[in-house]
Short mmCIF file of C-alpha atoms and ligand atoms in Angstrom, two decimals:
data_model
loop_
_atom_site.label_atom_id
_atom_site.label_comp_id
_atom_site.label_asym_id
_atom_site.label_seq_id
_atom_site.Cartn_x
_atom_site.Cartn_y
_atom_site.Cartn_z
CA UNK A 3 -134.26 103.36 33.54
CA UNK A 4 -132.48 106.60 31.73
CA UNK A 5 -131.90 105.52 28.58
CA UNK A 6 -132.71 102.10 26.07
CA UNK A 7 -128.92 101.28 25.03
CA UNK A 8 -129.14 97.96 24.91
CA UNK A 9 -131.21 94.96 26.51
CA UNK A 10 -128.76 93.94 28.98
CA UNK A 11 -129.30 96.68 30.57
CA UNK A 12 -132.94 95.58 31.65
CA UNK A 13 -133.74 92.99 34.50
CA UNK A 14 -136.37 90.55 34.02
CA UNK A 15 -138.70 92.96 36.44
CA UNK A 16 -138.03 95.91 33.90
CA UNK A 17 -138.71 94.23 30.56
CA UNK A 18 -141.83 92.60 32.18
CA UNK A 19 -142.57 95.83 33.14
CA UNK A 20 -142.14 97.45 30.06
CA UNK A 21 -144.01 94.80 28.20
CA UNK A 22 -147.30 95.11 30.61
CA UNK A 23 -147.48 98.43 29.85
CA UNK A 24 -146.82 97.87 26.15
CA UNK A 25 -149.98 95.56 26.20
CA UNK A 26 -152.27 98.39 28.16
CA UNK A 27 -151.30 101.11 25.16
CA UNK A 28 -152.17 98.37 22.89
CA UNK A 29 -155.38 97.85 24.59
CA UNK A 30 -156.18 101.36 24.85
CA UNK A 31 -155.37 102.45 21.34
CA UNK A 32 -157.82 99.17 19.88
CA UNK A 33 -160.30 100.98 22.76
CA UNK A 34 -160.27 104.42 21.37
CA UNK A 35 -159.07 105.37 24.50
CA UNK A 36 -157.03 108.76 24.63
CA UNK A 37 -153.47 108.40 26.33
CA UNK A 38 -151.94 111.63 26.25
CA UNK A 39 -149.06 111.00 28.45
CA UNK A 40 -146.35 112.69 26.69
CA UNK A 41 -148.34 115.85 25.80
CA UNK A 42 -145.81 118.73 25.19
CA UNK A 43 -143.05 116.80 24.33
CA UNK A 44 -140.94 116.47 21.72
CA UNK A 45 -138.62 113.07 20.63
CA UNK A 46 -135.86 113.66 17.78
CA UNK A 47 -135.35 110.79 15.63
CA UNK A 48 -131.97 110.50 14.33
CA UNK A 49 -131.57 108.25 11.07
CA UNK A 50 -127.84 107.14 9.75
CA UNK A 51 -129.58 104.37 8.16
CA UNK A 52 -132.90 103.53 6.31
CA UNK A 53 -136.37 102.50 8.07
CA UNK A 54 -139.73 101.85 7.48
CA UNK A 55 -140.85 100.58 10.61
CA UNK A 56 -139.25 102.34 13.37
CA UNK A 57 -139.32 105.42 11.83
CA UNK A 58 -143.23 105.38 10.91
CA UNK A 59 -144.30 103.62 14.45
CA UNK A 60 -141.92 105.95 16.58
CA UNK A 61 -143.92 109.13 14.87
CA UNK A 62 -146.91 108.10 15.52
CA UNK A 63 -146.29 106.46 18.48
CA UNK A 64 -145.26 110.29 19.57
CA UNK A 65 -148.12 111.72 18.11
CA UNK A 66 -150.72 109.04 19.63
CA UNK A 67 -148.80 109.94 23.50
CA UNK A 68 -149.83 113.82 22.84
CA UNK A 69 -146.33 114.57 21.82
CA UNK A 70 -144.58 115.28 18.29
CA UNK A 71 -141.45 113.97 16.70
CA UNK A 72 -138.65 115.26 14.48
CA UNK A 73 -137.33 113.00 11.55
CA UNK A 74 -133.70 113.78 12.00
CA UNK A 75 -131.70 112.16 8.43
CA UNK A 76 -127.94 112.48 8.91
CA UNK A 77 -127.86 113.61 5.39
CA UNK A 78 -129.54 116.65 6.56
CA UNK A 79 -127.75 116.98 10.11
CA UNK A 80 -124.14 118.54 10.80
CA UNK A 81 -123.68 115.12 12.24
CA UNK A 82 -123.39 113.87 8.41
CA UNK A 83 -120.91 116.34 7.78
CA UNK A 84 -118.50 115.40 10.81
CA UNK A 85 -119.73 117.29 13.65
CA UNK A 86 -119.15 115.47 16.63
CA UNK A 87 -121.74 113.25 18.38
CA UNK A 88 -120.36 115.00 22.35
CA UNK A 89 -121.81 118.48 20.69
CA UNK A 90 -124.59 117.33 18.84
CA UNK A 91 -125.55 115.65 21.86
CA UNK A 92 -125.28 119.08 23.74
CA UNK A 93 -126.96 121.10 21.49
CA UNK A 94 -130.18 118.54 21.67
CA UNK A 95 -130.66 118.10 25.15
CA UNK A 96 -131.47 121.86 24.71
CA UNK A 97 -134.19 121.63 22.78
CA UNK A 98 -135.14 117.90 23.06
CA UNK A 99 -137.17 115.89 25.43
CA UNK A 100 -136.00 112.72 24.07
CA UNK A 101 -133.02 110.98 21.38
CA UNK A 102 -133.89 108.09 19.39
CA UNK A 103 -131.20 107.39 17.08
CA UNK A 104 -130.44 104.83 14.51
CA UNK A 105 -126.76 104.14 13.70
CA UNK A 106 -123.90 101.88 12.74
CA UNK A 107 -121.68 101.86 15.81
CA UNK A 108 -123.00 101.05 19.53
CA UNK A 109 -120.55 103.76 20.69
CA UNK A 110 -121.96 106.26 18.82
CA UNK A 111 -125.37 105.63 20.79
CA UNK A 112 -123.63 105.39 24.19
CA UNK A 113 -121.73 108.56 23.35
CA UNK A 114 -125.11 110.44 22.95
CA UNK A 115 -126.64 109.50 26.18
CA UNK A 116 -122.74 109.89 27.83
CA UNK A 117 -122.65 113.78 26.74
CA UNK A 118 -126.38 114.53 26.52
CA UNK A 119 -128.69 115.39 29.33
CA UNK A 120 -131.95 113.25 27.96
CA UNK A 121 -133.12 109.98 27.40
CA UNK A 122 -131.29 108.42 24.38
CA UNK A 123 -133.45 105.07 22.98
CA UNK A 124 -131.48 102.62 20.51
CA UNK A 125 -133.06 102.09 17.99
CA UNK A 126 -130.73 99.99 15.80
CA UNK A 127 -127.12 99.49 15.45
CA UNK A 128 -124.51 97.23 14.21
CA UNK A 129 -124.88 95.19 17.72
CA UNK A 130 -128.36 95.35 18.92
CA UNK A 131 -131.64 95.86 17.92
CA UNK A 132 -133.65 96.31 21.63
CA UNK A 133 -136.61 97.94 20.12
CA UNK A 134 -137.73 95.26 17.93
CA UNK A 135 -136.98 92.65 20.48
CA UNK A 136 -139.18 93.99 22.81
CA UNK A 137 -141.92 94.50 20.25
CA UNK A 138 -140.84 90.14 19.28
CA UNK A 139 -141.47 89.66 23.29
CA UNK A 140 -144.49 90.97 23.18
CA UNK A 141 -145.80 89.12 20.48
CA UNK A 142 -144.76 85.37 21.20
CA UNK A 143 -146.33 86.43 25.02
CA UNK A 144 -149.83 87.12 22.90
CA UNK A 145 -149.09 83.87 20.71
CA UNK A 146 -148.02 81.57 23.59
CA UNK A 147 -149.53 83.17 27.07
CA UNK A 148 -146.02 82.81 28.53
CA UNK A 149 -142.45 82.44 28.16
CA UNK A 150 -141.58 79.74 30.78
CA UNK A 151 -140.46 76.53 29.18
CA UNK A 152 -140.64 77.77 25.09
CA UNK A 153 -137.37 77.32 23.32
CA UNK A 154 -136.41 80.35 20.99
CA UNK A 155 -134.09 80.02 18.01
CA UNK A 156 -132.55 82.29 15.64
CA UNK A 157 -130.90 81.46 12.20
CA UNK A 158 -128.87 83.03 10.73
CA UNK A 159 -126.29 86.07 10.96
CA UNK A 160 -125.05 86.48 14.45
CA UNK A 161 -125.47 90.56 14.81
CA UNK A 162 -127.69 93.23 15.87
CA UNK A 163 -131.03 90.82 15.98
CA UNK A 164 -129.44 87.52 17.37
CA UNK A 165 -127.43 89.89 20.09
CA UNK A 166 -130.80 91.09 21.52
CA UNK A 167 -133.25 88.13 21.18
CA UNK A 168 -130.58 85.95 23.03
CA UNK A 169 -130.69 88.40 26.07
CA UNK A 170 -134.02 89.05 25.84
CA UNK A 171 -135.16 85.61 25.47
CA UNK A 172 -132.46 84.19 27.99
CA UNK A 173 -133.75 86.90 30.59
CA UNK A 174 -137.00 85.72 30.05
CA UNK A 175 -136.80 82.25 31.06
CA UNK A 176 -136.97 80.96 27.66
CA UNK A 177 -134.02 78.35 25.89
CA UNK A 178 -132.05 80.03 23.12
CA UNK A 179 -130.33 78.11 20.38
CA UNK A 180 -128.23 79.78 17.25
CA UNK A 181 -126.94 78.28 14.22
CA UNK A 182 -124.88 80.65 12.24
CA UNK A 183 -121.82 79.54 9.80
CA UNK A 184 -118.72 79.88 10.86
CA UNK A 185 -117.19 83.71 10.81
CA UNK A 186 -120.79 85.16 11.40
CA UNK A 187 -121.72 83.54 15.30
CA UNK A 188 -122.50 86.20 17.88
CA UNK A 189 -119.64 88.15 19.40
CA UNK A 190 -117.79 86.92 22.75
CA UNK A 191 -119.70 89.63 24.63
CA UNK A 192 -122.77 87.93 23.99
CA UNK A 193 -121.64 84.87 24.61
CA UNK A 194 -120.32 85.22 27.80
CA UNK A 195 -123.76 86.83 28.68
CA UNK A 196 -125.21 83.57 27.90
CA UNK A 197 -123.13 81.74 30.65
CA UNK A 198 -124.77 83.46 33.06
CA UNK A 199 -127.66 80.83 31.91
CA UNK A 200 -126.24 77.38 32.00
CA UNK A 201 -128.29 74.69 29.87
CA UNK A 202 -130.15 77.39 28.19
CA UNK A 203 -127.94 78.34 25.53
CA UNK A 204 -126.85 76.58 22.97
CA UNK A 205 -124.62 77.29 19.57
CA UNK A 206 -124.24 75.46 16.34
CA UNK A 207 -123.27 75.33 13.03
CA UNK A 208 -126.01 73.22 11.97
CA UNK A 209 -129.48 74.89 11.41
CA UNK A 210 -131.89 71.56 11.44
CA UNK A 211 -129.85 70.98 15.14
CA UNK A 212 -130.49 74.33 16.43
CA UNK A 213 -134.72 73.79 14.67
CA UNK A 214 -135.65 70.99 16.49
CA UNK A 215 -138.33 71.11 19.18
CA UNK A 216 -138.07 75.28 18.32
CA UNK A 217 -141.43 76.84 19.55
CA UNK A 218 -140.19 80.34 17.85
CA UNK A 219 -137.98 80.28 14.83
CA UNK A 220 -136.44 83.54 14.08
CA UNK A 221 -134.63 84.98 11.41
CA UNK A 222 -133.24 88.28 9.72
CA UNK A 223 -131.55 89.49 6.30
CA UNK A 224 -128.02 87.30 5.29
CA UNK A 225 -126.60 91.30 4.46
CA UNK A 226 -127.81 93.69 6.57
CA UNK A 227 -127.64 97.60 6.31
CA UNK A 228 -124.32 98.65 5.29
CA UNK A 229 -123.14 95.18 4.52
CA UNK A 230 -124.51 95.33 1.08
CA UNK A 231 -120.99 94.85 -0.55
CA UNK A 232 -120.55 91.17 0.92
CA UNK A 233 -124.17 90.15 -0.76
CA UNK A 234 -122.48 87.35 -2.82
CA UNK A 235 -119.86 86.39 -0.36
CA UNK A 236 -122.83 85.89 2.24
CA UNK A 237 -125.46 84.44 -0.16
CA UNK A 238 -122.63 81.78 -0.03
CA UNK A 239 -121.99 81.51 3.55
CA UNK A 240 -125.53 81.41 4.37
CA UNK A 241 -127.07 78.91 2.03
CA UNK A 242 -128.79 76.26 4.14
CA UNK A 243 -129.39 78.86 6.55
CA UNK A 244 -133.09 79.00 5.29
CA UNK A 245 -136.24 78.96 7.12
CA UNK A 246 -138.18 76.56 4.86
CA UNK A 247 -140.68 73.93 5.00
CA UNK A 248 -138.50 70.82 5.91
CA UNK A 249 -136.38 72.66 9.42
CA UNK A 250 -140.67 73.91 10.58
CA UNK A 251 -140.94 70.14 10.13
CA UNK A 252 -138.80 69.33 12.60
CA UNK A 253 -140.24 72.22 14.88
CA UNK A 254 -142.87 71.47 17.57
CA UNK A 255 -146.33 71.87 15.93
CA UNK A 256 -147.29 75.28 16.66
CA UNK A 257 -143.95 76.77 16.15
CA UNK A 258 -143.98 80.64 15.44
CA UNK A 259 -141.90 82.52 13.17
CA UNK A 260 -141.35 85.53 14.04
CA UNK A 261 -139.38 88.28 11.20
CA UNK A 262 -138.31 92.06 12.11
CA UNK A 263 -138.21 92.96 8.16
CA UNK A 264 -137.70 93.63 5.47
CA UNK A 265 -137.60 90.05 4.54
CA UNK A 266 -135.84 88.13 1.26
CA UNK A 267 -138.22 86.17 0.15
CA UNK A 268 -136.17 82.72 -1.25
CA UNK A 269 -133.16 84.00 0.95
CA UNK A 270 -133.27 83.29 4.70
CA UNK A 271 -137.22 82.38 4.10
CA UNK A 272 -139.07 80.52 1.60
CA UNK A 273 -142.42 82.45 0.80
CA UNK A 274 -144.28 79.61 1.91
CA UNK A 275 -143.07 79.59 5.59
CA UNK A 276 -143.16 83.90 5.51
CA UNK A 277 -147.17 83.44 4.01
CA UNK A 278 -148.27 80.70 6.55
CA UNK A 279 -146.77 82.66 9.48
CA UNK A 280 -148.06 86.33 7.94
CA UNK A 281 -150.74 87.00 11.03
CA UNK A 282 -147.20 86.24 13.78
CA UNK A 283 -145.00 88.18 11.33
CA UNK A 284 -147.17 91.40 10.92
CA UNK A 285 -148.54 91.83 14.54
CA UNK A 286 -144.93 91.75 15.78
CA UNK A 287 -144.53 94.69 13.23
CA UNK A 288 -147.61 95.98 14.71
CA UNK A 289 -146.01 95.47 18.06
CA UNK A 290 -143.22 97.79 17.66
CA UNK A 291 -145.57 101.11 17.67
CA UNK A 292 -147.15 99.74 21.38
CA UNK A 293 -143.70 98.17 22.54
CA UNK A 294 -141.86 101.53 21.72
CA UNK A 295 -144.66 103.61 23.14
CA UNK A 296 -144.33 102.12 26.50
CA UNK A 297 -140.22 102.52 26.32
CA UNK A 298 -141.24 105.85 25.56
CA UNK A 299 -143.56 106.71 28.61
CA UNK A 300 -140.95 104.84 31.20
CA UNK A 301 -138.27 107.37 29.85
CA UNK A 302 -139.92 110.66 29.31
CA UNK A 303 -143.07 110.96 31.41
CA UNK A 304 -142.59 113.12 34.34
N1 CP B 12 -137.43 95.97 11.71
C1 CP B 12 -137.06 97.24 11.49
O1 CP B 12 -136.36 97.83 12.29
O2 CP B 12 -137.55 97.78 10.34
P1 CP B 12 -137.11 99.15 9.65
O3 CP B 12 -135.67 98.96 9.21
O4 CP B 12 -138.05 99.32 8.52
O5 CP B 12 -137.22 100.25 10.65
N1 NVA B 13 -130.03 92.98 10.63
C1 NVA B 13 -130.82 93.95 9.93
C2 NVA B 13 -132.01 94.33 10.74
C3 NVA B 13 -132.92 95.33 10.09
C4 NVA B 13 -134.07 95.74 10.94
C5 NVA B 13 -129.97 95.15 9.59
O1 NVA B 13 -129.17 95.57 10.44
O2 NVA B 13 -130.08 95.67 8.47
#
């Protein structure tokens, strides 16, 4: 593996990979245990957006590997005023070990890693979100022992977070099933991944449909980052589009929710389901620092 673009890119062998190794860093940072892998080296962070989470977990995920990190805002960078992603790439494979970069268009990632010379690592855009997907994996696997048999479903807006837990879920042997409104399913692209897994995908309209029997409801934000001009327009679309009390009901008994964040309370979950799943919720925040340290150490160890 070069680069983290996107989970497609990742056979079932890799991401298992990936996730073993996210548990061991897990296990040896609860351990005390010093894991220095990445000593000397240096990740840039590139933010076009806003983060809490992947910004604080990849820095210290650097700085637990031996390494360091720069926190890279576009409103600081020449990229924010129009200089080209082919030079800025150039320049920073000069000075960089690693790219992470958060953006609005895919292309803008695949650009990076096209006309740079070192690993580039997604770490958000408009269509995928691999980083927190792996960091989800990793958590239902502690939750459930296994992914064999479980069936996964997402409500709500068909973008960056349905995109990846679809592939990553699918490649993982476990069902998927979507219900987004009309206008906001998941692109063709997607989609036509999903063939590739016949009587393991399914897509709806209807949330209580896509609910029942679920052993992982997931959800995300009805507007996410630079679609905070449609709020209204999508507070519309998506009510009934909740994760509440009556669709866990129709959930198998020990169903896990599972929430990247931020979350809207009384939006696409009632405070009642977000409280009573806290413990799943947080440690898959957790997760991100040990999932992203592993990506880290497959891409820039020597
Ligand atoms: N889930 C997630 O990516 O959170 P941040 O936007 O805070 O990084
Ligand atoms: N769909 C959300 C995810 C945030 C982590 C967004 O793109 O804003």
């Amino acid at each position: 593996m070069k680069h983290l673009l996107t989970l497609e890119q990742l056979s079932k062998e890799e991401l298992l990979d990936i996730l073993n190794l996210a548990d061991q860093l897990k296990f040896q940072k609860k351990n005390k245990i010093p894991h220095p892998i990445l000593a000397g080296k240096t990740l840039g962070m590139i933010f076009q957006k806003s983060s809490t989470r992947t910004r604080v977990s990849f820095e210290v995920g650097m700085h637990e590997l031996g390494g360091q990190a720069l926190f890279l805002s576009s409103r600081d960078l020449q990229i924010g005023r129009g200089e080209p992603i082919q030079d800025t790439a150039r320049v920073l494979s000069r000075y960089l070990d690693g790219i992470m970069i958060r953006t609005y268009a895919q292309k803008e990632v695949e650009d990076l890693a096209k006309f740079g010379s070192i690993p580039v690592v997604n770490a958000l855009t408009d269509y995928c979100h691999p980083c927190q997907v792996l960091a989800d994996l990793m958590t239902i696997r502690e939750f459930k022992g296994s992914f064999e048999g479980l069936k996964a479903v997402f409500i709500g807006d068909g973008n960056n977070m349905a995109n990846s837990i679809i592939v990553g879920c699918l490649r993982l042997g476990m069902r998927v099933s979507i219900a987004s409104p009309k206008e906001y399913e998941v692109c063709e692209h997607i989609q036509e991944f999903a063939k590739g897994y016949p009587g393991m995908f399914e897509m709806t309209t209807d949330p209580m449909v896509a609910a029942k029997d679920a052993d992982v409801i997931f959800t995300d934000v009805w507007a996410s980052m630079g679609q905070e001009g449609e709020k209204e327009k999508r507070e519309k679309a998506f009510k009934g589009y909740q994760v509440n009390k009556e669709m866990m009901a129709v959930a198998n008994k020990d169903c896990m929710v599972q929430h990247c964040l931020p979350a809207h309370r009384g939006e696409e979950i009632t405070e009642e389901v977000f409280e009573a799943h806290a413990d799943e919720i947080f440690e898959e925040a957790e997760n991100r620092l040990h999932a992203q340290k592993a990506v880290l150490v497959k891409l820039m160890a020597n």
